[in-house]
Each structure stands twice: as structure tokens, then as C-alpha cells.
Coordinates of C-alpha atoms and ligand atoms in Angstrom, one line a residue:
X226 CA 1.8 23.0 14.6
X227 CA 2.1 19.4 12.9
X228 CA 2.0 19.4 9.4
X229 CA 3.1 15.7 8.8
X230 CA 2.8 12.4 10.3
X231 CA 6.2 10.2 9.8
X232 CA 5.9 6.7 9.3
X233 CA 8.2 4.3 10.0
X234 CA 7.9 0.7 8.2
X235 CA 10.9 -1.1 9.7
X236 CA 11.0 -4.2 8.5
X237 CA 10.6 -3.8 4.3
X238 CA 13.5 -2.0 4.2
X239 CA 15.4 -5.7 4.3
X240 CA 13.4 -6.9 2.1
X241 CA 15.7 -5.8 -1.1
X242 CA 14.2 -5.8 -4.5
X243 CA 10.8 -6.2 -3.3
X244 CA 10.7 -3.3 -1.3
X245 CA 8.7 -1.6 -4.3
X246 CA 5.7 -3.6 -4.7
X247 CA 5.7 -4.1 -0.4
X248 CA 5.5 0.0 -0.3
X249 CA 2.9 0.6 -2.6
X250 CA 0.6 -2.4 -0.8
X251 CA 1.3 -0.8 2.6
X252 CA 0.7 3.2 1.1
X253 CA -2.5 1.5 -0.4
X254 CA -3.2 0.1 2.6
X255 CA -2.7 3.1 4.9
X256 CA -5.3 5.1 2.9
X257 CA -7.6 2.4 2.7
X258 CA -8.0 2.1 6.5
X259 CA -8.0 6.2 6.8
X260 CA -10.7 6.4 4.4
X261 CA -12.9 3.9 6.0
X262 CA -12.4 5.7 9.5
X263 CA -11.8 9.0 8.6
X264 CA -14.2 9.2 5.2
X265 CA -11.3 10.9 2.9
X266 CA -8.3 10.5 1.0
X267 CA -5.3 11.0 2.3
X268 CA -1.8 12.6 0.8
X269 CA 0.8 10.6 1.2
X270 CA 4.2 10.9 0.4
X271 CA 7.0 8.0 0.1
X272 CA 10.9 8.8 0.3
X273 CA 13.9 6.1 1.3
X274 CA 12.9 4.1 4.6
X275 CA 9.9 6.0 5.2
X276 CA 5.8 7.2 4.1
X277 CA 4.9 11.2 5.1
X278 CA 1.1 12.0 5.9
X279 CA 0.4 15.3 4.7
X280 CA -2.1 16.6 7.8
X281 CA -3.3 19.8 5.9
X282 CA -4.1 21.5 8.7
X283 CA -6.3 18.5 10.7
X284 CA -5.2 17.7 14.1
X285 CA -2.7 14.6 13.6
X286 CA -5.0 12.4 16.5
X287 CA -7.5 11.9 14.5
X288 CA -5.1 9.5 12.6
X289 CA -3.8 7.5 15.6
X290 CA -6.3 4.6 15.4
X291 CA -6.2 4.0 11.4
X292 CA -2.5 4.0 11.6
X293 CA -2.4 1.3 14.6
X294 CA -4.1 -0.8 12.3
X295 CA -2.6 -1.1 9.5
X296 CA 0.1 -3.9 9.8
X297 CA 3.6 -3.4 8.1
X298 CA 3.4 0.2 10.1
X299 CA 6.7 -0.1 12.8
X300 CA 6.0 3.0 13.9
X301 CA 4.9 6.5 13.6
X302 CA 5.3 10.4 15.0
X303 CA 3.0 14.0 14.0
X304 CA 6.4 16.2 13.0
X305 CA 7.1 19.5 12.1
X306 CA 8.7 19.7 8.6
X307 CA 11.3 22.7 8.4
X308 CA 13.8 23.6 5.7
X309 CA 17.4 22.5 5.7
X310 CA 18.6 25.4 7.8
X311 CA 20.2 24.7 11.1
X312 CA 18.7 28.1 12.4
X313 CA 15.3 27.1 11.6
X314 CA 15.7 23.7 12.8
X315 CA 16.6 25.2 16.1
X316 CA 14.0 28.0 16.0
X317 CA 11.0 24.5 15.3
X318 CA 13.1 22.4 17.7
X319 CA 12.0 24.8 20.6
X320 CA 8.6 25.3 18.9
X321 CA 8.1 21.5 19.6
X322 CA 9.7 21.4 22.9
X323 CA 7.3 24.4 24.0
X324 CA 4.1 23.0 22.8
X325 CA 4.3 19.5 24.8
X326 CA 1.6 19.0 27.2
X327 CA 3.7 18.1 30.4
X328 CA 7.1 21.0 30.4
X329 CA 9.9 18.4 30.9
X330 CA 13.0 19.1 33.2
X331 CA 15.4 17.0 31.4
X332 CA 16.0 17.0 27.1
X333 CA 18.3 16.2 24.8
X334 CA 18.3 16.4 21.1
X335 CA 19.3 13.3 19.0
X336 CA 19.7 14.5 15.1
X337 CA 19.8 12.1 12.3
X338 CA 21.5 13.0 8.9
X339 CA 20.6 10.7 5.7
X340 CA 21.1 13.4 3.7
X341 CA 25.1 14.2 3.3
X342 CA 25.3 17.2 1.6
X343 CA 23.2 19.3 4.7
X344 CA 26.5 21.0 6.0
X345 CA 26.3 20.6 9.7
X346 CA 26.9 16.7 10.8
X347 CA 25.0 15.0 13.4
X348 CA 26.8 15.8 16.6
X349 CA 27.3 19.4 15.9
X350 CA 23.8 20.2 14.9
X351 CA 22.6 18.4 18.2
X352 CA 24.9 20.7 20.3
X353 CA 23.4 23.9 18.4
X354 CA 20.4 23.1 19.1
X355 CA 20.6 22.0 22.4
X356 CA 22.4 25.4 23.1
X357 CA 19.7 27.3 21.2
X358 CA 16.8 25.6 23.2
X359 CA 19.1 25.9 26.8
X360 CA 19.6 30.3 26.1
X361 CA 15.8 30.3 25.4
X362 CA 13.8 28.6 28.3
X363 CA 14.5 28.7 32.4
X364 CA 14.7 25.4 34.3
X365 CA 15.6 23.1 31.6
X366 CA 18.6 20.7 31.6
X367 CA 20.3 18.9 28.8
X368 CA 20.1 14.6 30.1
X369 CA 22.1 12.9 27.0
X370 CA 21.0 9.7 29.1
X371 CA 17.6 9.2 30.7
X372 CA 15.7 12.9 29.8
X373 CA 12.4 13.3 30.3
X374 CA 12.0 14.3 26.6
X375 CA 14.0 13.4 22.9
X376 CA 13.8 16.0 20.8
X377 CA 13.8 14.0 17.2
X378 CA 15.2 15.9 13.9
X379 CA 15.5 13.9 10.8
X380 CA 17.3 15.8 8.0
X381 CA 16.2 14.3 5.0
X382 CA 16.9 15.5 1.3
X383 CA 14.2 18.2 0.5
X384 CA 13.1 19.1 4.0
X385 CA 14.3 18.4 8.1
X386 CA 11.2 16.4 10.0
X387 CA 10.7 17.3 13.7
X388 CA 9.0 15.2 16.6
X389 CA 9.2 14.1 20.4
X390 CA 6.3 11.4 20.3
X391 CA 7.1 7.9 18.6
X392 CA 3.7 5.9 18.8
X393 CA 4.4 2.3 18.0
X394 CA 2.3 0.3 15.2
X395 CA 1.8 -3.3 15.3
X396 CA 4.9 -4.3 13.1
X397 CA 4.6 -7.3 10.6
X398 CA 4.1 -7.0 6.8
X399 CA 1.2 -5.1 4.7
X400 CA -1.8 -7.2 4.1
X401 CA -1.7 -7.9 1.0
X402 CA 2.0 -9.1 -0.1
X403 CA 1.8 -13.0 1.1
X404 CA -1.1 -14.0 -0.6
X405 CA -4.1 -15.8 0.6
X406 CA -5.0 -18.6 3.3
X407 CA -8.2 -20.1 4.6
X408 CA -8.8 -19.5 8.2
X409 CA -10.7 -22.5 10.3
X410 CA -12.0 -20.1 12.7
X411 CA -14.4 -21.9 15.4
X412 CA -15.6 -19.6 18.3
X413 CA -13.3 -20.2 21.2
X414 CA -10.1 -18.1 21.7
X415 CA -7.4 -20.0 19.6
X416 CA -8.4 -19.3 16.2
X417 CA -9.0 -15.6 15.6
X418 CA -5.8 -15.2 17.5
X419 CA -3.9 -17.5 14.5
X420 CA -5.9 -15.7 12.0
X421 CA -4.6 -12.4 12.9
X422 CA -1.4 -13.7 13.5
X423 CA -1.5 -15.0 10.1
X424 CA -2.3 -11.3 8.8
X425 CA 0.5 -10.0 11.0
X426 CA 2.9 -11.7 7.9
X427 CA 0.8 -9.9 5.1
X428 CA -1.6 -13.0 4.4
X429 CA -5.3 -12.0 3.5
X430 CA -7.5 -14.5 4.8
X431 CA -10.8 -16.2 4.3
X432 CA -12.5 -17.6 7.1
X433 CA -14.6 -20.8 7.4
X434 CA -16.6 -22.1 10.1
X435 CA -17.9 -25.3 10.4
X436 CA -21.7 -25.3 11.7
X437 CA -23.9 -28.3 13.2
X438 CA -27.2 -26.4 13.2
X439 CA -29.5 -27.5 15.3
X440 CA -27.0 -28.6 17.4
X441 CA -25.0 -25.4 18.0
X442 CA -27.2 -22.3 17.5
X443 CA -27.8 -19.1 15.8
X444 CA -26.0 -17.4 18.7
X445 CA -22.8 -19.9 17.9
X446 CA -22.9 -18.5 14.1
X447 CA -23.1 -14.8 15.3
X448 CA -20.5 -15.3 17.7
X449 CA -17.7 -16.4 15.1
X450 CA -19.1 -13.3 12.8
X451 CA -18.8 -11.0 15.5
X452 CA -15.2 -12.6 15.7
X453 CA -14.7 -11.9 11.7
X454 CA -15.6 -8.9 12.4
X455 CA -13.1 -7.8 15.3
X456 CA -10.4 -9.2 12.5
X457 CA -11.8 -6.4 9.4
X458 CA -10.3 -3.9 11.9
X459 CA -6.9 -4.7 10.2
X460 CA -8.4 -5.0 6.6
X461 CA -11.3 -4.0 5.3
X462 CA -13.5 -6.8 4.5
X463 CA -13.6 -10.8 5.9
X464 CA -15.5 -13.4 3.6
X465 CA -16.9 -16.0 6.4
X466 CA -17.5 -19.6 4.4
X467 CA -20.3 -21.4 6.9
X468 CA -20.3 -24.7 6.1
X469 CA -22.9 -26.9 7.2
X470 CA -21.4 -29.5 9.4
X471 CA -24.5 -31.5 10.2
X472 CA -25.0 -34.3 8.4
X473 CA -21.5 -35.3 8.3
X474 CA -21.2 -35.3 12.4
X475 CA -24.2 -37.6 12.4
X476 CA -22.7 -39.8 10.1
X477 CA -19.5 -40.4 11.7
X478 CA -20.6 -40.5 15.3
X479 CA -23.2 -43.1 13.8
X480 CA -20.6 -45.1 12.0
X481 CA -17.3 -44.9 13.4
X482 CA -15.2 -46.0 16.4
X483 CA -16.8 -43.4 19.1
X484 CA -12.6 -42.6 20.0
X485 CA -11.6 -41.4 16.7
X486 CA -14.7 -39.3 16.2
X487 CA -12.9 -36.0 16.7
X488 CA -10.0 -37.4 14.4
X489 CA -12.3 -38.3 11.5
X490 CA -14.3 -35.0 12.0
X491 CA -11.1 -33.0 12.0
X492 CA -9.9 -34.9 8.8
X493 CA -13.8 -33.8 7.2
X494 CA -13.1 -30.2 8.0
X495 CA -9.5 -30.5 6.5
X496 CA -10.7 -31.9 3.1
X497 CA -13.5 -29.6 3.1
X498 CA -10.7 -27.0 3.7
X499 CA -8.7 -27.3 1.3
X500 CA -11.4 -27.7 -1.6
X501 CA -12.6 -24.8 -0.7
X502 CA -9.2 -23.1 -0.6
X503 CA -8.9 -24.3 -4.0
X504 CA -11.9 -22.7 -4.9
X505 CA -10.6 -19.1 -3.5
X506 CA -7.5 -19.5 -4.5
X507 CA -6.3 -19.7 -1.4
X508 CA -2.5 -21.5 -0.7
X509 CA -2.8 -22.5 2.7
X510 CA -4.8 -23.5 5.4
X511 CA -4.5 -22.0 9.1
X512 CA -6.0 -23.2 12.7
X513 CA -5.3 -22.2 16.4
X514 CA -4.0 -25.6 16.9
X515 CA -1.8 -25.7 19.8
X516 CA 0.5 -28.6 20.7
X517 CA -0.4 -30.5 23.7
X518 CA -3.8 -28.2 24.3
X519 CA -6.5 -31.3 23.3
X520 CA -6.5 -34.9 22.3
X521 CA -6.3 -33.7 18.7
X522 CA -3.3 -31.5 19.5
X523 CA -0.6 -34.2 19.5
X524 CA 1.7 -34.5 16.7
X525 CA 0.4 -38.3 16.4
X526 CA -3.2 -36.3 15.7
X527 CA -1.8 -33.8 13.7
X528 CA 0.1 -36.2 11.3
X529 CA -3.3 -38.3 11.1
X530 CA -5.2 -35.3 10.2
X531 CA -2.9 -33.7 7.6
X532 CA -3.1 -36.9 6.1
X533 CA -5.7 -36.3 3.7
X534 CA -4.4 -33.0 2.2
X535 CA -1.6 -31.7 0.6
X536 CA -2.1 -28.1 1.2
X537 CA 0.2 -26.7 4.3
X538 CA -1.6 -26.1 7.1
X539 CA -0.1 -22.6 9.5
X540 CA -0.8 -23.0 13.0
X541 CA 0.7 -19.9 14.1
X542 CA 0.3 -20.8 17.9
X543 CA 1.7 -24.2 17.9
X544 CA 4.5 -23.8 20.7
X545 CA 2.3 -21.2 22.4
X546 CA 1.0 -21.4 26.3
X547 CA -2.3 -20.9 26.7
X548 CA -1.7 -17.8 28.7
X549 CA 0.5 -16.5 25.7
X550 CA -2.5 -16.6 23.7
X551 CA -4.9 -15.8 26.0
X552 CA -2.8 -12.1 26.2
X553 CA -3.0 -11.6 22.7
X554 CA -6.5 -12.2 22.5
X555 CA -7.4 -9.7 24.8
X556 CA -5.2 -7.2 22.9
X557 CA -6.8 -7.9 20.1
X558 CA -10.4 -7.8 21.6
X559 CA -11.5 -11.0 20.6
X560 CA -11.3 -12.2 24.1
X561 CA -14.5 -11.2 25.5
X562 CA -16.6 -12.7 22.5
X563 CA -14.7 -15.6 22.4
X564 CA -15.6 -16.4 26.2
X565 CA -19.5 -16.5 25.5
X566 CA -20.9 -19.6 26.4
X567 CA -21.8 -20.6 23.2
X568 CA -21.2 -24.7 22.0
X569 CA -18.9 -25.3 19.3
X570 CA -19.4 -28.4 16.6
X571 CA -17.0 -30.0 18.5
X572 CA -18.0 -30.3 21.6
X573 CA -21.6 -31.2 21.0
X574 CA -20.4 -34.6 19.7
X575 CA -17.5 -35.3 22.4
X576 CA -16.2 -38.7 22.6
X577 CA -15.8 -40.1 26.3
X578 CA -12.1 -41.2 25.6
X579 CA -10.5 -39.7 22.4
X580 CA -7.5 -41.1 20.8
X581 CA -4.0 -39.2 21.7
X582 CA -2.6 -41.6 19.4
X583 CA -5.2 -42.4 16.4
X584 CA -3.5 -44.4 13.7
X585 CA -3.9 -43.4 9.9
X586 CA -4.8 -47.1 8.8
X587 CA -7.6 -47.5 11.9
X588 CA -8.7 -43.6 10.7
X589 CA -8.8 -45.3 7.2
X590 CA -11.3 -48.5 7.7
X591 CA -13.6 -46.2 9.8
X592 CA -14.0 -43.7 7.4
X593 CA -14.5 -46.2 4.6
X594 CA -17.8 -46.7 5.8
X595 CA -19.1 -43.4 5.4
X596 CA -19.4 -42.3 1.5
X597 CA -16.3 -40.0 1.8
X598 CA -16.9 -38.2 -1.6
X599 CA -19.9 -37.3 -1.7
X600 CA -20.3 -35.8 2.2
X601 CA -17.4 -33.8 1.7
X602 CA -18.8 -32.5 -2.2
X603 CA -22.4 -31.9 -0.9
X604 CA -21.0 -29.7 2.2
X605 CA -18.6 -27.2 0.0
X606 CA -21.9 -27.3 -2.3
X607 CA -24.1 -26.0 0.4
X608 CA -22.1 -23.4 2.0
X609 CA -22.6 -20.2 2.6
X610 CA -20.4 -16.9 2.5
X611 CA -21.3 -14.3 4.4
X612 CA -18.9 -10.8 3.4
X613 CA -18.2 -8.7 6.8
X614 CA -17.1 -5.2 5.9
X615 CA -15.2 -3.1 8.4
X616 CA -17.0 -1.1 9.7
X617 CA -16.0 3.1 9.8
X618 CA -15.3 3.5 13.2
X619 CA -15.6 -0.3 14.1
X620 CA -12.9 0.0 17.0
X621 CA -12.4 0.3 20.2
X622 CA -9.4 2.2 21.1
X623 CA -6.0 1.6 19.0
X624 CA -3.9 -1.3 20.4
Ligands
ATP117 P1 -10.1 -22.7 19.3 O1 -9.9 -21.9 20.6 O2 -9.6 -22.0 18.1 O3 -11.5 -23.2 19.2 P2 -9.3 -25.1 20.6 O4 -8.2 -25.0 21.5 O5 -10.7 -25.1 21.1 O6 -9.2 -24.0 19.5 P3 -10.0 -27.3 18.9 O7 -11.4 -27.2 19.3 O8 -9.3 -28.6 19.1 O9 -9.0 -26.4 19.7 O10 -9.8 -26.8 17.5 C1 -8.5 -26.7 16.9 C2 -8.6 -25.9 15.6 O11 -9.5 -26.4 14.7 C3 -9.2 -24.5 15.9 O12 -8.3 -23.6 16.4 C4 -9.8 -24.1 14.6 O13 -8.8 -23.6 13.8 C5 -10.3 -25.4 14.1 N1 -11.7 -25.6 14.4 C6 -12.3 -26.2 15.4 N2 -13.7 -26.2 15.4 C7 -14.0 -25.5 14.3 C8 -15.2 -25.0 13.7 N3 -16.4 -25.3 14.2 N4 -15.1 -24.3 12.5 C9 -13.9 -24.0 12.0 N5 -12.7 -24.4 12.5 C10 -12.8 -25.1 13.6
MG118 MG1 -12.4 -25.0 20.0

């Protein structure tokens, strides 16, 4: 039977003196996300390069989905643990080999050593126990090259850990270690991908949506909380900033040169941004800007827009195709929300022939029209956050 569940977090072990602090956030992390699906505490043990889940007698599935959720995870594998003798190692090794589902034709065994001072190196204990498991079944062969199953066996210093299965986790670093960034998440398909992205690299993220009620409905609001909500999969809780984005549409598209409205709406949203950020003490700012996708998505655009602030601004999908990010979407299940038909702020006030090209002096005189100030004050005054818990259970199969 599996007693433990072996995780493998990759990645951390380069990362030298931190490797301390990035543990504890990712064990912290890991029985976060198991409480929340699962209801209890987990035991969980660390030792060099690697976390053990103490099952306790529950059936190791049942952890599957938590653990392919939690990002800093590389991997992981339910494993027999068995005390440092090669006869018992052999004796599980079979154990293992017997209990799998399909009976494979083909094996081999692959045995790592960390621990030195286990008396039987690598190479020999993998012929021992590939002899012990050939004199005790019929029909099996040893295939050192392409078998049908590996038979796993990590001797480590108190105890050897045994498993065929390696389930894969979704890599990155725990949430938690890179601080914290705004997220301009609108409803189409760009920006929750950048978001989680974003948490990939062990940001936590705020979102904030920019809302031009009556203009864009209810159902356009619901749609990017429904998209918050897809992203507390991998956390546990999303703060949503809506800001209302109204008045300050109205006043530009009555004001200002009609092709540099989305220019001088995206310069709003970035100064509204980054106050806001400021606020939350957030670092950083992060969009599903694409280069080359939109008007706005030139570098000439770009450069205008990140004009007005000094906070750096991640756009995690900058040199990505659209098909690129279309295929993470729909691993990450934001796809199908993101595809309602709902209207976004920008598109309801859509200029006829927008500037590839806008010039920062141009973007300058237009805006001084409008009382700069005060628009952008009286919108981070009005808005609203809206917390989105994960919810237990809240998934739909593990990636
Ligand atoms: P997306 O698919 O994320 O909407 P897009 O390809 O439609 O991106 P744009 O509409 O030009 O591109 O938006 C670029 C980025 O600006 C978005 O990825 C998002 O980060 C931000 N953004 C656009 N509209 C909003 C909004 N209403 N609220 C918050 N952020 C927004
Ligand atoms: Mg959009």
C-alpha cells in the first residue's frame, strides 16, 4: 500500500540560500490547497531536494488535484517507504510491481542512492532487485531501454521510497516568494492567461477590471469574476478591484482626437493602475498585451502608454501567437468563459482608425483638456473590491 506521496520541487533546489524561506512558502502552500479541497491538515515532511506526504492510511488519489495546483510542485509519485535493507527493498519493489493496474511485459529498475553510507551502490542494487523480481513472477522481462514499467527506488538517509508512477505538477515557483503585482484583467482571453502566468513565477496577484456600466453589463462584470475565480484554483483567494470606467470614457471620446481614444484610455487605466498598486502594495503591473495583436500592441503604443508611470509593467505574453495562448487558456479553463459574448470597455468606445503610431506630445495636448487629476483620483476613490475565495472543490479535473 502507499504510505507517502514524494514530491519533487525541481527548480528551488538552484536557488542557493533561499532555498529555506522558498520550502516553507511551498510546504505552506501545499497544505493550504489540501485543506481547502480535502478539509484537513496534512503531515508533511521536508528532507534535501524533496517534501513527503504522510497518507495515513487514505488512498493517495484523493491528493492528485490539490497537488496539480500548487505551483513550485515539479512533480510528484504515491511510494512505498521501506527500511534501508536491500532484501526489503526487493521484497516492496515486487510489492509495487504486482499491485499495478495493467501487468507490464517489460521492467527495469532504476535505483538512486543520495545516501552514501547504504552499503549496496546503485548499479548493484538495481541488478538484485531486478533478479529478485525476474525468480518471482512468469512472463516478465527486464527492458533497461524502453520497458513498459520503471520501477523507482530512492534510498534516502532514514528510510528507501518506492514508486512506478511520476505525475507531473505545473512547475514554476510557490506563490508567495515574488511578491505582489496588479493584474488588468478585462474579459477576453489574453489576460487571465498573463495573470496566471504571472503566478507561475511565485507572484500573488490583485486583479482590476475596468468597468463602463451601462455600457458593458452586469454579465461583463460576472464574466471577469468567474475568470478570478478559475485563477483562486492556484491560490486561495483573488481580490477583484472594479473600477468604474464610465465617466472617464465619456470624457475622452468627448474631448479628444477620436484616433488616440484607445491610447489615452489605456494611459487612464495605467495611472489608475499603478495608484492603486501603490495602495496594495503591489510592485508591478501586468496585462495580456501581445505585440502586434491590436493597434495598441505596437511598441510605438506601448512606449506612449507606459509613459505616465514608473511602475514596470509584465506582459508575460508579449512575443506569444495567439494560438500559443489560446492553448494555454484552454488548459487552464479560462477559455470557455473568456469566449462569451460579452462587450469589453474597450470595444464599446472603438475608434474607426486608431493610431499604430500615437505620439507622446499629440497624447499630451489631448489629454490636457480633460482634468487629468481629478478623473483618475475620483475613479481609484470609487472602486470596488470584490474578495473571490477558492472554492473547496472549485475544479474541474487536475491539468
Ligand atoms: P485580452 O484578451 O486580455 O482582453 P486583448 O488582446 O483583447 O487582451 P486589449 O483589449 O488591447 O487586448 O487589452 C490589452 C490588455 O489591457 C489586456 O490584456 C488587459 O491586461 C488590459 N485591459 C483591457 N481592457 C481591460 C479592462 N476592461 N479592464 C482591465 N484591464 C483591461
Ligand atoms: Mg480585450
Amino acid at each position: 500500500m502507499y504510505d507517502h506521496i514524494l514530491i519533487r520541487y525541481g527548480e528551488l533546489s538552484l536557488k542557493g540560500k533561499n532555498q529555506k524561506s522558498f520550502v516553507r512558502q511551498l510546504v505552506r502552500n501545499i497544505q493550504d490547497k489540501i485543506k481547502n479541497y480535502n478539509g484537513e491538515k496534512v503531515f508533511l515532511d521536508i528532507e534535501k531536494g524533496r517534501i513527503y506526504l504522510k497518507l495515513n492510511g487514505q488512498a493517495p488519489e484523493k491528493f492528485y488535484e490539490p497537488l496539480s495546483k500548487v505551483f513550485g510542485i515539479f512533480s510528484f509519485s504515491p511510494a512505498r517507504k521501506v527500511q534501508l535493507k536491500i532484501e526489503a527493498i526487493q521484497k516492496v519493489a515486487l510489492e509495487e510491481l504486482n499491485s499495478l493496474q495493467v501487468q507490464p511485459r517489460t521492467f527495469r529498475s532504476t535505483v538512486r542512492r543520495p545516501n552514501k553510507r547504504f552499503p549496496v551502490t546503485s548499479p548493484e542494487a538495481q541488478k538484485l532487485i531486478g533478479s529478485y523480481i525476474l525468480k518471482n513472477t512468469e512472463n516478465l522481462q527486464v527492458d533497461l531501454h524502453h520497458p513498459d514499467v520503471e520501477i523507482f527506488v530512492e534510498i534516502r538517509d532514514d528510510a528507501a521510497y518506492i514508486y512506478t508512477n511520476k505525475i507531473q505538477g505545473l512547475g514554476g515557483l510557490p506563490l508567495g516568494t515574488g511578491g505582489k503585482a496588479v493584474l488588468l484583467l478585462s474579459g477576453g482571453i489574453d489576460s487571465p492567461v498573463a495573470g496566471w502566468l504571472t503566478m507561475k513565477r511565485g507572484i500573488i496577484v490583485e486583479a482590476l477590471h475596468f468597468y463602463s456600466y451601462p455600457y458593458t453589463s452586469e454579465r461583463a462584470k460576472e464574466k471577469v469574476l468567474d475568470l478570478a475565480r478559475i485563477l483562486t484554483q492556484y491560490t486561495d483567494q483573488i481580490n477583484v478591484h472594479i473600477v468604474p470606467f464610465t465617466k472617464i470614457q465619456e470624457a475622452i471620446s468627448a474631448n479628444c482626437y477620436e484616433s488616440l481614444w484607445i491610447t489615452i484610455m489605456r494611459r487612464f487605466m495605467f495611472r489608475i493602475a499603478e495608484k492603486i498598486a501603490e495602495k496594495r502594495k503591489a510592485l508591478a503591473l501586468v496585462t495580456g498585451e501581445s505585440l502586434g495583436q491590436v493597434a495598441s500592441q505596437t511598441v510605438e503604443s506601448m512606449y506612449a502608454i507606459n509613459h505616465v508611470i514608473h511602475t514596470p509593467v509584465i506582459r508575460p505574453l508579449v512575443t506569444m501567437d495567439k494560438e500559443e495562448i489560446m492553448d494555454l487558456a484552454r488548459r487552464i479553463q479560462t477559455y470557455d468563459i473568456s469566449i462569451r459574448p460579452y462587450e469589453d470597455c474597450c470595444t464599446v468606445f472603438l475608434p474607426k482608425e486608431p493610431k499604430t503610431k500615437p505620439k507622446i506630445e499629440v497624447c499630451e495636448k489631448e489629454e490636457a483638456k480633460l482634468d487629468i487629476d481629478n478623473l483618475v483620483d475620483d475613479a481609484v476613490k470609487n472602486t470596488e473590491i470584490i474578495k473571490i475565495k477558492a472554492k473547496e472543490k472549485d475544479a474541474f479535473g487536475y491539468f
